[in-house]
PDB file of C-alpha atoms in Angstrom:
ATOM      1  CA  MET Z   1     201.838  88.096 -37.136  1.00 44.00           C
ATOM      2  CA  ALA Z   2     198.834  86.790 -35.228  1.00 48.00           C
ATOM      3  CA  SER Z   3     196.064  89.323 -34.831  1.00 45.00           C
ATOM      4  CA  PHE Z   4     195.717  88.619 -31.083  1.00 48.00           C
ATOM      5  CA  LEU Z   5     199.121  90.164 -30.385  1.00 55.00           C
ATOM      6  CA  ASN Z   6     199.002  93.761 -29.248  1.00 52.00           C
ATOM      7  CA  ARG Z   7     201.661  95.530 -31.287  1.00 66.00           C
ATOM      8  CA  GLN Z   8     201.437  98.523 -28.951  1.00 83.00           C
ATOM      9  CA  LYS Z   9     203.081  96.551 -26.142  1.00 94.00           C
ATOM     10  CA  ASP Z  10     206.482  94.955 -25.918  1.00 96.00           C
ATOM     11  CA  ILE Z  11     206.272  91.185 -25.534  1.00 97.00           C
ATOM     12  CA  ILE Z  12     208.512  89.475 -22.999  1.00 97.00           C
ATOM     13  CA  LEU Z  13     209.131  85.765 -23.483  1.00 97.00           C
ATOM     14  CA  PHE Z  14     210.589  84.075 -20.423  1.00 95.00           C
ATOM     15  CA  ASP Z  15     211.527  80.649 -19.081  1.00 93.00           C
ATOM     16  CA  GLY Z  16     208.278  79.660 -17.383  1.00 90.00           C
ATOM     17  CA  VAL Z  17     209.834  76.964 -15.194  1.00 91.00           C
ATOM     18  CA  CYS Z  18     212.717  79.104 -13.878  1.00 93.00           C
ATOM     19  CA  ASN Z  19     212.084  80.428 -10.364  1.00 94.00           C
ATOM     20  CA  PHE Z  20     214.320  83.469 -10.906  1.00 96.00           C
ATOM     21  CA  CYS Z  21     212.617  84.275 -14.219  1.00 95.00           C
ATOM     22  CA  ASN Z  22     209.184  84.063 -12.604  1.00 92.00           C
ATOM     23  CA  ARG Z  23     210.277  86.442  -9.840  1.00 94.00           C
ATOM     24  CA  TYR Z  24     211.662  88.834 -12.435  1.00 95.00           C
ATOM     25  CA  ILE Z  25     208.368  88.751 -14.373  1.00 95.00           C
ATOM     26  CA  ASN Z  26     206.424  89.413 -11.167  1.00 93.00           C
ATOM     27  CA  TYR Z  27     208.732  92.370 -10.484  1.00 94.00           C
ATOM     28  CA  ILE Z  28     208.079  93.776 -13.952  1.00 96.00           C
ATOM     29  CA  ILE Z  29     204.325  93.332 -13.546  1.00 94.00           C
ATOM     30  CA  ARG Z  30     204.375  95.145 -10.201  1.00 93.00           C
ATOM     31  CA  TYR Z  31     206.221  98.183 -11.619  1.00 94.00           C
ATOM     32  CA  ASP Z  32     204.727  98.239 -15.139  1.00 94.00           C
ATOM     33  CA  ARG Z  33     202.256 100.954 -14.180  1.00 89.00           C
ATOM     34  CA  ALA Z  34     202.033 102.242 -17.764  1.00 91.00           C
ATOM     35  CA  ASN Z  35     201.069  98.710 -18.928  1.00 93.00           C
ATOM     36  CA  LYS Z  36     203.831  98.584 -21.568  1.00 95.00           C
ATOM     37  CA  PHE Z  37     204.485  94.830 -21.461  1.00 96.00           C
ATOM     38  CA  SER Z  38     202.764  91.565 -22.294  1.00 96.00           C
ATOM     39  CA  PHE Z  39     204.201  88.210 -21.266  1.00 95.00           C
ATOM     40  CA  ALA Z  40     204.376  84.633 -22.490  1.00 94.00           C
ATOM     41  CA  PRO Z  41     206.397  81.653 -21.317  1.00 93.00           C
ATOM     42  CA  LEU Z  42     208.905  80.321 -23.831  1.00 92.00           C
ATOM     43  CA  GLU Z  43     206.995  77.043 -23.540  1.00 89.00           C
ATOM     44  CA  SER Z  44     203.731  78.601 -24.829  1.00 91.00           C
ATOM     45  CA  LYS Z  45     202.021  78.501 -28.226  1.00 93.00           C
ATOM     46  CA  THR Z  46     202.500  82.262 -28.484  1.00 93.00           C
ATOM     47  CA  ALA Z  47     206.281  81.871 -28.141  1.00 94.00           C
ATOM     48  CA  SER Z  48     206.239  79.058 -30.699  1.00 93.00           C
ATOM     49  CA  HIS Z  49     204.364  81.257 -33.170  1.00 94.00           C
ATOM     50  CA  LEU Z  50     206.707  84.192 -32.590  1.00 94.00           C
ATOM     51  CA  SER Z  51     209.708  81.897 -32.913  1.00 93.00           C
ATOM     52  CA  GLN Z  52     208.516  80.828 -36.365  1.00 93.00           C
ATOM     53  CA  HIS Z  53     207.683  84.404 -37.351  1.00 91.00           C
ATOM     54  CA  HIS Z  54     211.153  85.678 -36.395  1.00 92.00           C
ATOM     55  CA  GLN Z  55     212.864  82.492 -37.662  1.00 93.00           C
ATOM     56  CA  VAL Z  56     214.733  82.057 -34.385  1.00 93.00           C
ATOM     57  CA  ASN Z  57     214.600  79.059 -32.070  1.00 93.00           C
ATOM     58  CA  PHE Z  58     214.054  80.872 -28.774  1.00 93.00           C
ATOM     59  CA  ASN Z  59     214.652  77.720 -26.726  1.00 84.00           C
ATOM     60  CA  GLU Z  60     218.213  77.474 -28.030  1.00 88.00           C
ATOM     61  CA  LEU Z  61     218.985  81.045 -26.940  1.00 89.00           C
ATOM     62  CA  ASN Z  62     218.810  80.324 -23.189  1.00 89.00           C
ATOM     63  CA  SER Z  63     217.721  83.948 -22.800  1.00 95.00           C
ATOM     64  CA  ILE Z  64     214.844  86.223 -22.035  1.00 96.00           C
ATOM     65  CA  VAL Z  65     213.426  87.492 -25.320  1.00 97.00           C
ATOM     66  CA  LEU Z  66     211.873  90.907 -25.843  1.00 97.00           C
ATOM     67  CA  ILE Z  67     209.940  91.766 -28.975  1.00 96.00           C
ATOM     68  CA  SER Z  68     209.473  95.497 -29.384  1.00 94.00           C
ATOM     69  CA  GLY Z  69     207.726  96.279 -32.651  1.00 91.00           C
ATOM     70  CA  ASP Z  70     209.863  94.534 -35.253  1.00 87.00           C
ATOM     71  CA  LYS Z  71     212.973  94.444 -33.027  1.00 93.00           C
ATOM     72  CA  LEU Z  72     213.996  91.298 -31.219  1.00 96.00           C
ATOM     73  CA  LEU Z  73     216.225  91.812 -28.170  1.00 97.00           C
ATOM     74  CA  THR Z  74     217.857  89.115 -26.053  1.00 97.00           C
ATOM     75  CA  GLN Z  75     220.227  88.746 -23.129  1.00 97.00           C
ATOM     76  CA  SER Z  76     221.464  91.954 -21.471  1.00 97.00           C
ATOM     77  CA  GLU Z  77     219.975  94.176 -24.178  1.00 97.00           C
ATOM     78  CA  ALA Z  78     216.481  92.856 -23.380  1.00 97.00           C
ATOM     79  CA  VAL Z  79     216.989  93.233 -19.621  1.00 96.00           C
ATOM     80  CA  LEU Z  80     218.238  96.814 -19.939  1.00 96.00           C
ATOM     81  CA  HIS Z  81     215.377  97.749 -22.280  1.00 95.00           C
ATOM     82  CA  ILE Z  82     212.813  96.337 -19.850  1.00 96.00           C
ATOM     83  CA  LEU Z  83     214.282  98.017 -16.774  1.00 94.00           C
ATOM     84  CA  LYS Z  84     214.686 101.339 -18.577  1.00 92.00           C
ATOM     85  CA  ASN Z  85     211.037 101.299 -19.679  1.00 92.00           C
ATOM     86  CA  LEU Z  86     209.483 100.408 -16.335  1.00 91.00           C
ATOM     87  CA  GLY Z  87     209.327 104.061 -15.388  1.00 80.00           C
ATOM     88  CA  THR Z  88     210.597 103.654 -11.838  1.00 85.00           C
ATOM     89  CA  TRP Z  89     212.497 106.511 -10.225  1.00 84.00           C
ATOM     90  CA  TRP Z  90     215.793 104.719 -10.855  1.00 83.00           C
ATOM     91  CA  SER Z  91     215.091 103.773 -14.503  1.00 82.00           C
ATOM     92  CA  PRO Z  92     217.358 106.576 -15.816  1.00 84.00           C
ATOM     93  CA  LEU Z  93     220.260 104.919 -13.991  1.00 88.00           C
ATOM     94  CA  ILE Z  94     219.902 101.946 -16.347  1.00 92.00           C
ATOM     95  CA  ASN Z  95     221.590 104.089 -19.004  1.00 90.00           C
ATOM     96  CA  LEU Z  96     224.821 103.446 -17.103  1.00 93.00           C
ATOM     97  CA  GLY Z  97     224.483  99.760 -18.009  1.00 93.00           C
ATOM     98  CA  TYR Z  98     224.775 100.695 -21.679  1.00 94.00           C
ATOM     99  CA  LEU Z  99     228.259 102.076 -20.965  1.00 95.00           C
ATOM    100  CA  ILE Z 100     229.450  98.511 -20.402  1.00 96.00           C
ATOM    101  CA  PRO Z 101     230.304  96.919 -23.765  1.00 97.00           C
ATOM    102  CA  GLY Z 102     227.644  94.471 -24.957  1.00 96.00           C
ATOM    103  CA  CYS Z 103     230.131  91.586 -25.213  1.00 97.00           C
ATOM    104  CA  ILE Z 104     230.957  91.920 -21.498  1.00 98.00           C
ATOM    105  CA  ARG Z 105     227.302  92.368 -20.454  1.00 97.00           C
ATOM    106  CA  ASN Z 106     226.273  89.322 -22.472  1.00 97.00           C
ATOM    107  CA  ARG Z 107     229.118  87.181 -21.148  1.00 97.00           C
ATOM    108  CA  LEU Z 108     227.930  87.933 -17.595  1.00 97.00           C
ATOM    109  CA  TYR Z 109     224.336  87.277 -18.656  1.00 97.00           C
ATOM    110  CA  LYS Z 110     225.273  83.872 -20.117  1.00 96.00           C
ATOM    111  CA  ILE Z 111     227.154  82.855 -16.969  1.00 97.00           C
ATOM    112  CA  PHE Z 112     224.146  83.767 -14.823  1.00 97.00           C
ATOM    113  CA  ALA Z 113     221.700  82.052 -17.214  1.00 95.00           C
ATOM    114  CA  ARG Z 114     223.760  78.855 -17.189  1.00 95.00           C
ATOM    115  CA  HIS Z 115     223.598  78.690 -13.367  1.00 96.00           C
ATOM    116  CA  ARG Z 116     220.120  80.097 -12.658  1.00 96.00           C
ATOM    117  CA  TYR Z 117     218.505  76.720 -11.955  1.00 95.00           C
ATOM    118  CA  ALA Z 118     221.246  75.773  -9.509  1.00 96.00           C
ATOM    119  CA  LEU Z 119     221.002  79.144  -7.758  1.00 96.00           C
ATOM    120  CA  PHE Z 120     217.217  79.612  -7.691  1.00 96.00           C
ATOM    121  CA  GLY Z 121     215.689  76.268  -8.659  1.00 94.00           C
ATOM    122  CA  GLN Z 122     212.931  75.471 -11.088  1.00 92.00           C
ATOM    123  CA  THR Z 123     209.351  74.252 -11.079  1.00 89.00           C
ATOM    124  CA  ASN Z 124     207.744  71.399 -12.965  1.00 82.00           C
ATOM    125  CA  SER Z 125     205.358  73.658 -14.861  1.00 74.00           C
ATOM    126  CA  CYS Z 126     204.889  77.275 -15.889  1.00 76.00           C
ATOM    127  CA  MET Z 127     203.388  79.704 -13.409  1.00 72.00           C
ATOM    128  CA  LEU Z 128     199.672  80.333 -13.657  1.00 74.00           C
ATOM    129  CA  PRO Z 129     198.795  84.023 -13.713  1.00 78.00           C
ATOM    130  CA  THR Z 130     196.255  85.218 -11.183  1.00 75.00           C
ATOM    131  CA  ASP Z 131     192.939  86.655 -12.354  1.00 75.00           C
ATOM    132  CA  GLU Z 132     194.098  90.258 -11.863  1.00 78.00           C
ATOM    133  CA  ILE Z 133     197.137  89.862 -14.150  1.00 85.00           C
ATOM    134  CA  ARG Z 134     195.817  87.262 -16.608  1.00 86.00           C
ATOM    135  CA  SER Z 135     195.152  89.947 -19.256  1.00 86.00           C
ATOM    136  CA  LYS Z 136     198.901  90.674 -19.415  1.00 89.00           C
ATOM    137  CA  PHE Z 137     199.693  87.110 -20.546  1.00 90.00           C
ATOM    138  CA  LEU Z 138     199.648  85.731 -24.071  1.00 88.00           C
ATOM    139  CA  ILE Z 139     199.419  81.998 -23.598  1.00 74.00           C
TER     140      ILE Z 139
END
C-alpha cells in the first residue's frame, strides 16, 4: 500500500460528483472530532490505487467504500460503521441498525443509491476541500 496513506485512519471513498454524498462527507467531517477518517473521491488517484490494491473496481459498486485496516466495507455496512464511529451522543443507537438483516439494509441502500442523482442532483466535478479540511483528503 502507498506510504502516504495513514493506516491509523479509516479511509472513506465517495462519489465526488454526487450532491448527497458531498453533504454526507461534510457531515462526517463536522462530527469527526477524534479525526478518525480520511477521504478521497472515487474519481481520485488514491481511489484508483486502492482499487488495484484490493482488486475491486470501486466504480462498479455504486457504493460508498470504507477501508478500515485490511477490511473493506461497502453499502450499509460502511454507513453504519462510519456513523457508529463518529462519537456523537446518538452513535450507540446505530447498533439498532445492525439488527436489520444485511440483505434488507443493502437492498434499501441500492435503491437509494440508484436514485440519488435524481433526488439530490450532481455536479460536474468533485468538490474542492477548503484549506481547513484539506489535510483530511487523500487526492
